């Protein structure tokens, strides 16, 4: 580790992983309610546990991005973070807002808009946290070396902060409400978050492959261009049935095809850089997560998104379990795996040891990835059956749910196995380091050379 203020990333990573566990435990409870509908009906209604599940996901991913920013920006800018005190204040604000949101949901206090259920005062806290990061990171970059990686990262972060302001606008007209709602929900995850993803992945490739920075940055420009070109107008595939003009059927369908391209480009980029380097990096677990991330993102966000993005297909499949299948694999592949890759790479540096518990870490990769693939396939079959029974034959909704019971139990099983993989990951990256509690001074320089 080159700069002392990079240590700020460590509490961000720990807080992110704690919220990660809250998120997936809430997901298992939600999956249990699908399988046993009256479970917790009085004490913990489904809509409440779902809010906790989705909101914890968004907050822990953001905490991971902030921690990654505080880790990579000093190295890229060749100077310490502008203000460590601001970074600590931001962490407190975000964690407090996240926990306060959970408590408010349990008490029945929320705004009701999906993903944006946070009460107004919590939204304000989240914006304050964002602004603290943007000021701190921007000042660091402005005073230090400017690189493509930090520029793209800040562009993504500024975009995410500005687009979140639409969460404060809740017009009375439902069609207008949904249009601006998608400005946050879609352009975040299929626009500016892809910029954050690309910049973090570029940093990992630069550090682990040893390929010349200019080559990786040229690929980064291509990925970012494709992401913005396709993602902004790709929002149109959400406008089919909310009262928007009919031309969005064509725009949404065409740009949904193009949205696959940045994810496919990331797959080619990552594997080509690793193949070109021929470098046997010591942190094999971080390399595995870094290569797995674009592959799963391509299938989850790209292929599974494309399956039901055409208006002629979406007319039947909209709002079914096919959407849930796409959402789970897309978030896991594109953003969960990205954070876990970065944590795996950075935590040995932050803890002052060589890459550790790699076998356990790689086992957690295969357990979580396999269970998520199984869950996605299960929900896809459930969605196809649901579409046929509900939208073609015309059976009643509750009658159809009984027909999907087996799929819901299979999804619950996959969720439980995923929890096992997540616990194994947390033990691998935060647990004791066997036979190596501290890297000796004689080995540390050689280790740093390999890692950098």
XYZ file of C-alpha atoms in Angstrom:
452
model
C 0.000 0.000 0.000
C 1.531 3.266 -1.170
C -0.563 5.923 0.588
C -1.685 6.002 4.218
C -5.180 7.328 3.459
C -5.977 4.231 1.395
C -6.712 2.600 4.757
C -9.985 4.533 4.775
C -11.277 1.975 2.274
C -11.129 -0.806 4.888
C -14.108 0.306 7.064
C -16.094 0.985 3.886
C -15.509 -2.589 2.744
C -16.448 -4.001 6.167
C -19.642 -1.910 6.326
C -20.512 -2.952 2.771
C -20.099 -6.650 3.591
C -22.265 -6.321 6.712
C -25.047 -4.748 4.664
C -24.459 -7.452 2.035
C -25.331 -10.049 4.659
C -28.436 -8.107 5.720
C -29.483 -7.953 2.081
C -29.132 -11.662 1.359
C -30.726 -12.743 4.661
C -33.677 -10.496 3.786
C -33.700 -12.145 0.362
C -33.931 -15.607 1.937
C -36.828 -14.441 4.119
C -38.567 -13.017 1.029
C -37.978 -16.293 -0.818
C -39.445 -18.172 2.152
C -42.602 -16.062 1.957
C -42.930 -16.961 -1.728
C -42.777 -20.645 -0.775
C -44.928 -20.277 2.378
C -47.196 -17.277 1.632
C -48.565 -16.766 5.171
C -45.142 -16.872 6.806
C -44.581 -13.677 8.853
C -47.813 -12.266 7.382
C -48.534 -10.255 10.524
C -45.067 -9.555 11.914
C -43.072 -8.954 8.724
C -45.142 -8.376 5.567
C -43.582 -9.216 2.221
C -43.455 -5.631 0.940
C -41.388 -4.607 3.984
C -38.821 -7.398 3.699
C -38.553 -6.738 -0.045
C -37.793 -3.060 0.598
C -35.031 -4.066 3.018
C -33.656 -6.562 0.471
C -33.498 -4.102 -2.441
C -32.448 -1.005 -0.488
C -29.642 -2.824 1.353
C -28.409 -4.003 -2.055
C -28.162 -0.461 -3.410
C -26.519 0.972 -0.287
C -23.883 -1.745 0.141
C -22.952 -1.537 -3.533
C -22.518 2.231 -3.193
C -20.407 1.781 -0.056
C -18.235 -0.622 -2.033
C -17.834 1.935 -4.837
C -16.916 4.667 -2.351
C -14.369 2.406 -0.646
C -12.923 1.428 -4.023
C -12.712 5.114 -4.889
C -10.814 5.914 -1.701
C -8.459 3.024 -2.480
C -7.742 3.621 -6.164
C -7.870 7.437 -6.370
C -4.708 7.936 -4.233
C -2.782 5.471 -6.404
C -4.076 6.991 -9.638
C -3.644 10.597 -8.457
C -0.333 9.887 -6.708
C -1.373 11.723 -3.550
C -3.343 11.076 -0.366
C -7.070 11.693 -0.113
C -7.921 15.380 0.293
C -9.654 14.968 3.682
C -9.763 11.696 5.666
C -12.130 13.381 8.141
C -14.697 13.972 5.387
C -14.376 10.312 4.336
C -15.144 9.165 7.900
C -18.084 11.576 8.138
C -19.441 10.268 4.840
C -19.216 6.677 6.064
C -21.140 7.559 9.232
C -23.827 9.382 7.235
C -24.340 6.509 4.790
C -24.379 3.742 7.400
C -26.722 5.727 9.645
C -29.051 6.417 6.701
C -29.070 2.729 5.738
C -29.874 1.516 9.262
C -32.450 4.278 9.753
C -34.156 3.215 6.519
C -34.419 -0.387 7.747
C -35.970 0.761 11.036
C -38.389 3.087 9.236
C -39.547 0.273 6.931
C -40.136 -2.027 9.906
C -42.248 0.740 11.475
C -44.222 1.188 8.243
C -42.691 4.566 7.344
C -41.798 4.786 3.650
C -42.722 6.635 0.464
C -43.925 3.575 -1.452
C -42.035 4.100 -4.738
C -40.154 0.928 -5.621
C -36.405 1.213 -4.869
C -36.978 4.839 -3.797
C -38.996 4.080 -0.671
C -36.652 6.017 1.627
C -38.346 8.768 3.673
C -37.449 12.291 2.548
C -34.955 12.986 5.339
C -33.053 9.772 4.532
C -32.889 10.746 0.844
C -31.381 14.065 1.951
C -28.764 12.221 4.028
C -27.866 10.045 1.034
C -27.376 13.131 -1.137
C -25.190 14.704 1.565
C -23.086 11.516 1.651
C -22.744 11.583 -2.123
C -21.672 15.238 -2.100
C -19.074 14.579 0.601
C -17.516 11.877 -1.560
C -17.652 13.933 -4.739
C -15.981 16.906 -3.074
C -13.319 14.753 -1.420
C -12.543 12.682 -4.516
C -12.710 15.584 -6.964
C -10.341 17.736 -4.897
C -7.880 14.839 -4.688
C -7.953 14.281 -8.449
C -7.722 17.996 -9.276
C -4.588 18.394 -7.157
C -2.931 15.205 -8.399
C -2.275 13.208 -11.542
C -5.224 12.943 -13.931
C -5.921 9.545 -15.449
C -8.688 8.090 -17.592
C -9.636 5.712 -14.766
C -10.314 8.466 -12.229
C -12.029 10.655 -14.835
C -14.480 7.884 -15.787
C -15.034 6.966 -12.124
C -15.882 10.562 -11.212
C -18.097 10.929 -14.292
C -20.060 7.877 -13.150
C -20.268 9.079 -9.543
C -21.351 12.609 -10.495
C -23.931 11.131 -12.880
C -25.310 8.840 -10.175
C -25.602 11.730 -7.702
C -27.324 14.068 -10.173
C -29.766 11.417 -11.412
C -30.717 10.517 -7.836
C -32.176 14.037 -7.520
C -35.125 12.792 -9.614
C -36.025 10.653 -6.588
C -37.238 13.859 -4.926
C -39.700 14.603 -7.752
C -42.941 12.669 -7.404
C -45.550 14.112 -9.809
C -49.214 13.278 -9.452
C -49.464 11.971 -13.020
C -48.544 8.261 -12.913
C -47.057 8.154 -16.442
C -44.868 11.175 -15.689
C -43.904 9.682 -12.347
C -42.749 6.452 -13.994
C -40.817 8.316 -16.688
C -38.702 10.199 -14.144
C -38.557 7.133 -11.865
C -36.766 5.240 -14.625
C -34.307 8.130 -14.945
C -32.972 6.954 -11.574
C -33.560 3.209 -11.678
C -32.551 2.452 -15.281
C -29.934 5.085 -16.066
C -28.214 4.291 -12.774
C -27.740 0.569 -13.382
C -27.636 0.600 -17.206
C -25.823 3.898 -17.637
C -23.671 5.681 -15.070
C -23.077 2.587 -12.912
C -21.588 0.920 -15.970
C -19.038 3.753 -16.045
C -18.154 3.045 -12.408
C -17.932 -0.661 -13.224
C -15.657 -0.079 -16.224
C -13.292 2.217 -14.301
C -12.953 -0.175 -11.341
C -12.404 -3.108 -13.704
C -9.800 -1.092 -15.631
C -7.903 -0.392 -12.402
C -7.885 -4.097 -11.522
C -6.673 -5.027 -15.012
C -3.887 -2.444 -14.890
C -2.697 -3.726 -11.516
C -3.044 -7.450 -12.122
C -2.109 -7.895 -15.778
C 0.743 -5.420 -16.139
C -0.493 -4.534 -19.629
C 0.421 -1.010 -20.682
C -2.018 1.545 -19.241
C -2.648 3.205 -22.618
C -3.944 -0.040 -24.135
C -6.367 -0.661 -21.261
C -7.549 2.956 -21.337
C -8.311 2.765 -25.076
C -10.573 -0.203 -24.375
C -12.093 1.749 -21.503
C -13.098 4.556 -23.872
C -14.818 2.028 -26.158
C -16.747 0.404 -23.290
C -17.858 3.749 -21.866
C -18.943 5.028 -25.282
C -21.042 1.919 -25.894
C -22.552 2.089 -22.407
C -23.698 5.707 -22.765
C -24.818 5.338 -26.384
C -26.997 2.308 -25.666
C -27.994 2.851 -22.045
C -29.555 6.315 -22.282
C -32.054 5.567 -25.052
C -32.307 1.966 -23.877
C -34.473 3.421 -21.118
C -37.200 3.324 -23.771
C -37.919 -0.366 -23.162
C -39.459 0.702 -19.838
C -41.792 3.164 -21.549
C -43.904 0.629 -23.466
C -46.941 0.467 -21.204
C -46.926 3.668 -19.114
C -48.671 5.993 -21.541
C -45.645 7.236 -23.484
C -45.791 7.763 -27.308
C -45.718 4.662 -29.502
C -42.345 5.472 -31.077
C -40.734 4.282 -27.846
C -41.623 0.726 -28.929
C -39.066 1.028 -31.730
C -36.480 3.032 -29.803
C -36.678 0.724 -26.795
C -36.413 -2.440 -28.879
C -33.502 -1.246 -31.036
C -31.385 0.161 -28.210
C -32.081 -2.883 -26.044
C -30.123 -4.879 -28.619
C -27.262 -2.389 -28.386
C -27.220 -2.576 -24.571
C -25.643 -6.022 -24.854
C -22.588 -4.546 -26.594
C -20.780 -2.836 -23.662
C -21.027 -6.004 -21.583
C -19.739 -8.152 -24.436
C -16.926 -5.631 -24.958
C -16.008 -5.980 -21.260
C -15.722 -9.752 -21.660
C -13.402 -9.388 -24.672
C -11.449 -6.624 -22.934
C -10.850 -8.534 -19.693
C -9.900 -11.867 -21.216
C -7.754 -10.270 -23.934
C -5.799 -8.245 -21.355
C -5.201 -11.302 -19.156
C -4.205 -13.436 -22.154
C -1.935 -10.693 -23.498
C -0.138 -10.231 -20.196
C 0.697 -13.893 -19.642
C 1.282 -12.856 -16.051
C 0.839 -15.268 -13.164
C -0.539 -12.853 -10.614
C -0.312 -14.009 -6.978
C -3.916 -13.045 -6.163
C -5.655 -15.724 -8.205
C -8.945 -15.246 -6.362
C -9.095 -11.574 -7.354
C -8.346 -12.539 -10.954
C -11.159 -15.135 -10.880
C -13.696 -12.594 -9.626
C -12.464 -9.985 -12.123
C -12.955 -12.349 -15.069
C -16.212 -13.795 -13.753
C -17.751 -10.352 -13.331
C -18.005 -9.335 -17.027
C -19.048 -12.865 -18.051
C -21.964 -13.007 -15.612
C -22.837 -9.370 -16.383
C -22.995 -10.210 -20.084
C -25.444 -13.047 -19.482
C -27.457 -11.443 -16.674
C -27.686 -7.819 -17.820
C -27.135 -8.483 -21.530
C -28.672 -11.764 -22.656
C -31.378 -12.119 -19.985
C -32.249 -8.449 -20.372
C -32.555 -8.820 -24.130
C -34.854 -11.859 -23.757
C -37.803 -9.713 -22.724
C -36.884 -6.208 -23.881
C -38.613 -6.335 -27.292
C -42.039 -4.750 -27.089
C -43.712 -7.709 -28.792
C -42.317 -10.067 -26.124
C -42.581 -7.650 -23.210
C -46.315 -7.304 -23.919
C -46.691 -10.829 -22.501
C -43.749 -11.154 -20.099
C -43.867 -7.750 -18.362
C -43.886 -8.040 -14.582
C -43.450 -11.816 -14.440
C -40.723 -13.902 -12.819
C -38.677 -13.442 -15.997
C -38.013 -9.906 -14.772
C -36.878 -11.286 -11.405
C -34.536 -13.752 -13.145
C -32.929 -10.942 -15.154
C -32.662 -8.628 -12.151
C -30.965 -11.153 -9.880
C -28.311 -12.308 -12.358
C -27.717 -8.786 -13.718
C -27.065 -7.221 -10.312
C -24.976 -10.161 -9.172
C -22.850 -10.316 -12.303
C -22.333 -6.632 -12.987
C -22.072 -5.073 -9.545
C -21.942 -7.611 -6.717
C -19.101 -9.549 -8.349
C -17.335 -6.275 -9.169
C -17.268 -5.237 -5.508
C -16.225 -8.710 -4.372
C -13.406 -8.669 -6.943
C -12.168 -5.311 -5.690
C -12.395 -6.351 -2.034
C -10.441 -9.520 -2.806
C -7.701 -7.524 -4.494
C -7.460 -4.645 -2.014
C -7.906 -6.306 1.385
C -4.496 -8.071 1.387
C -2.907 -4.648 0.893
C -5.068 -3.042 3.575
C -4.332 -5.825 6.059
C -0.626 -5.852 5.258
C -0.440 -9.495 4.205
C 0.022 -11.463 1.018
C -3.065 -12.856 -0.774
C -4.634 -15.243 1.736
C -7.412 -17.837 2.052
C -7.575 -17.999 -1.729
C -8.933 -21.538 -1.924
C -11.828 -20.603 0.369
C -12.379 -17.419 -1.609
C -12.515 -19.277 -4.918
C -14.876 -21.879 -3.400
C -17.167 -18.992 -2.402
C -17.014 -17.727 -6.002
C -18.218 -21.037 -7.423
C -20.853 -21.599 -4.724
C -22.414 -18.146 -5.094
C -22.164 -18.109 -8.882
C -23.585 -21.620 -9.299
C -26.465 -20.932 -6.909
C -27.260 -17.642 -8.674
C -27.238 -19.356 -12.074
C -29.561 -22.056 -10.707
C -31.852 -19.386 -9.226
C -31.913 -17.509 -12.537
C -32.775 -20.596 -14.566
C -35.448 -21.563 -12.030
C -37.059 -18.121 -12.137
C -36.831 -18.094 -15.946
C -38.807 -21.344 -16.205
C -41.263 -20.018 -13.628
C -41.649 -16.820 -15.648
C -42.233 -18.640 -18.930
C -44.908 -20.808 -17.301
C -46.440 -17.776 -15.606
C -46.521 -15.851 -18.900
C -48.280 -18.699 -20.702
C -50.832 -19.394 -17.977
C -51.574 -15.773 -17.131
C -51.124 -13.794 -20.339
C -52.041 -16.450 -22.956
C -54.535 -18.800 -21.300
C -55.856 -16.191 -18.860
C -55.779 -18.095 -15.563
C -56.181 -16.167 -12.312
C -53.063 -14.800 -10.616
C -53.394 -16.688 -7.318
C -54.208 -19.947 -9.092
C -51.030 -19.546 -11.126
C -48.951 -18.978 -7.989
C -49.882 -22.455 -6.818
C -48.615 -23.842 -10.110
C -45.273 -22.121 -9.492
C -44.833 -23.485 -5.978
C -42.079 -25.967 -6.925
C -40.043 -23.226 -8.607
C -40.316 -21.032 -5.513
C -38.962 -23.816 -3.311
C -36.093 -24.349 -5.751
C -35.364 -20.599 -5.675
C -35.356 -20.697 -1.872
C -32.866 -23.592 -1.908
C -30.582 -21.605 -4.214
C -30.836 -18.626 -1.860
C -29.802 -20.683 1.158
C -26.794 -22.068 -0.717
C -25.907 -18.528 -1.784
C -25.838 -17.483 1.889
C -23.364 -20.292 2.592
C -21.110 -19.002 -0.200
C -21.375 -15.422 1.075
C -20.435 -16.426 4.629
C -17.484 -18.373 3.252
C -16.384 -15.286 1.284
C -16.548 -13.003 4.317
C -14.524 -15.469 6.377
C -12.012 -15.730 3.532
C -11.408 -11.979 3.217
C -11.889 -10.817 6.822
C -11.030 -13.932 8.827
C -7.679 -15.030 10.264
C -4.733 -15.484 7.925
C -3.183 -18.908 8.461
C 0.573 -18.981 9.134
C 0.877 -15.365 8.069
C -0.449 -12.851 10.554
C 1.975 -10.217 9.275
C 4.067 -10.030 6.142
C 7.717 -9.750 7.039
C 9.570 -6.628 5.981
C 11.900 -8.694 3.846
C 9.006 -10.075 1.789
C 6.861 -6.955 1.625
C 8.730 -5.144 -1.186
C 8.697 -8.217 -3.429
C 5.001 -8.700 -2.735
C 4.216 -5.071 -3.559
C 6.142 -5.345 -6.826
C 4.097 -8.403 -7.804
C 0.812 -6.771 -6.875
C 1.574 -3.505 -8.626
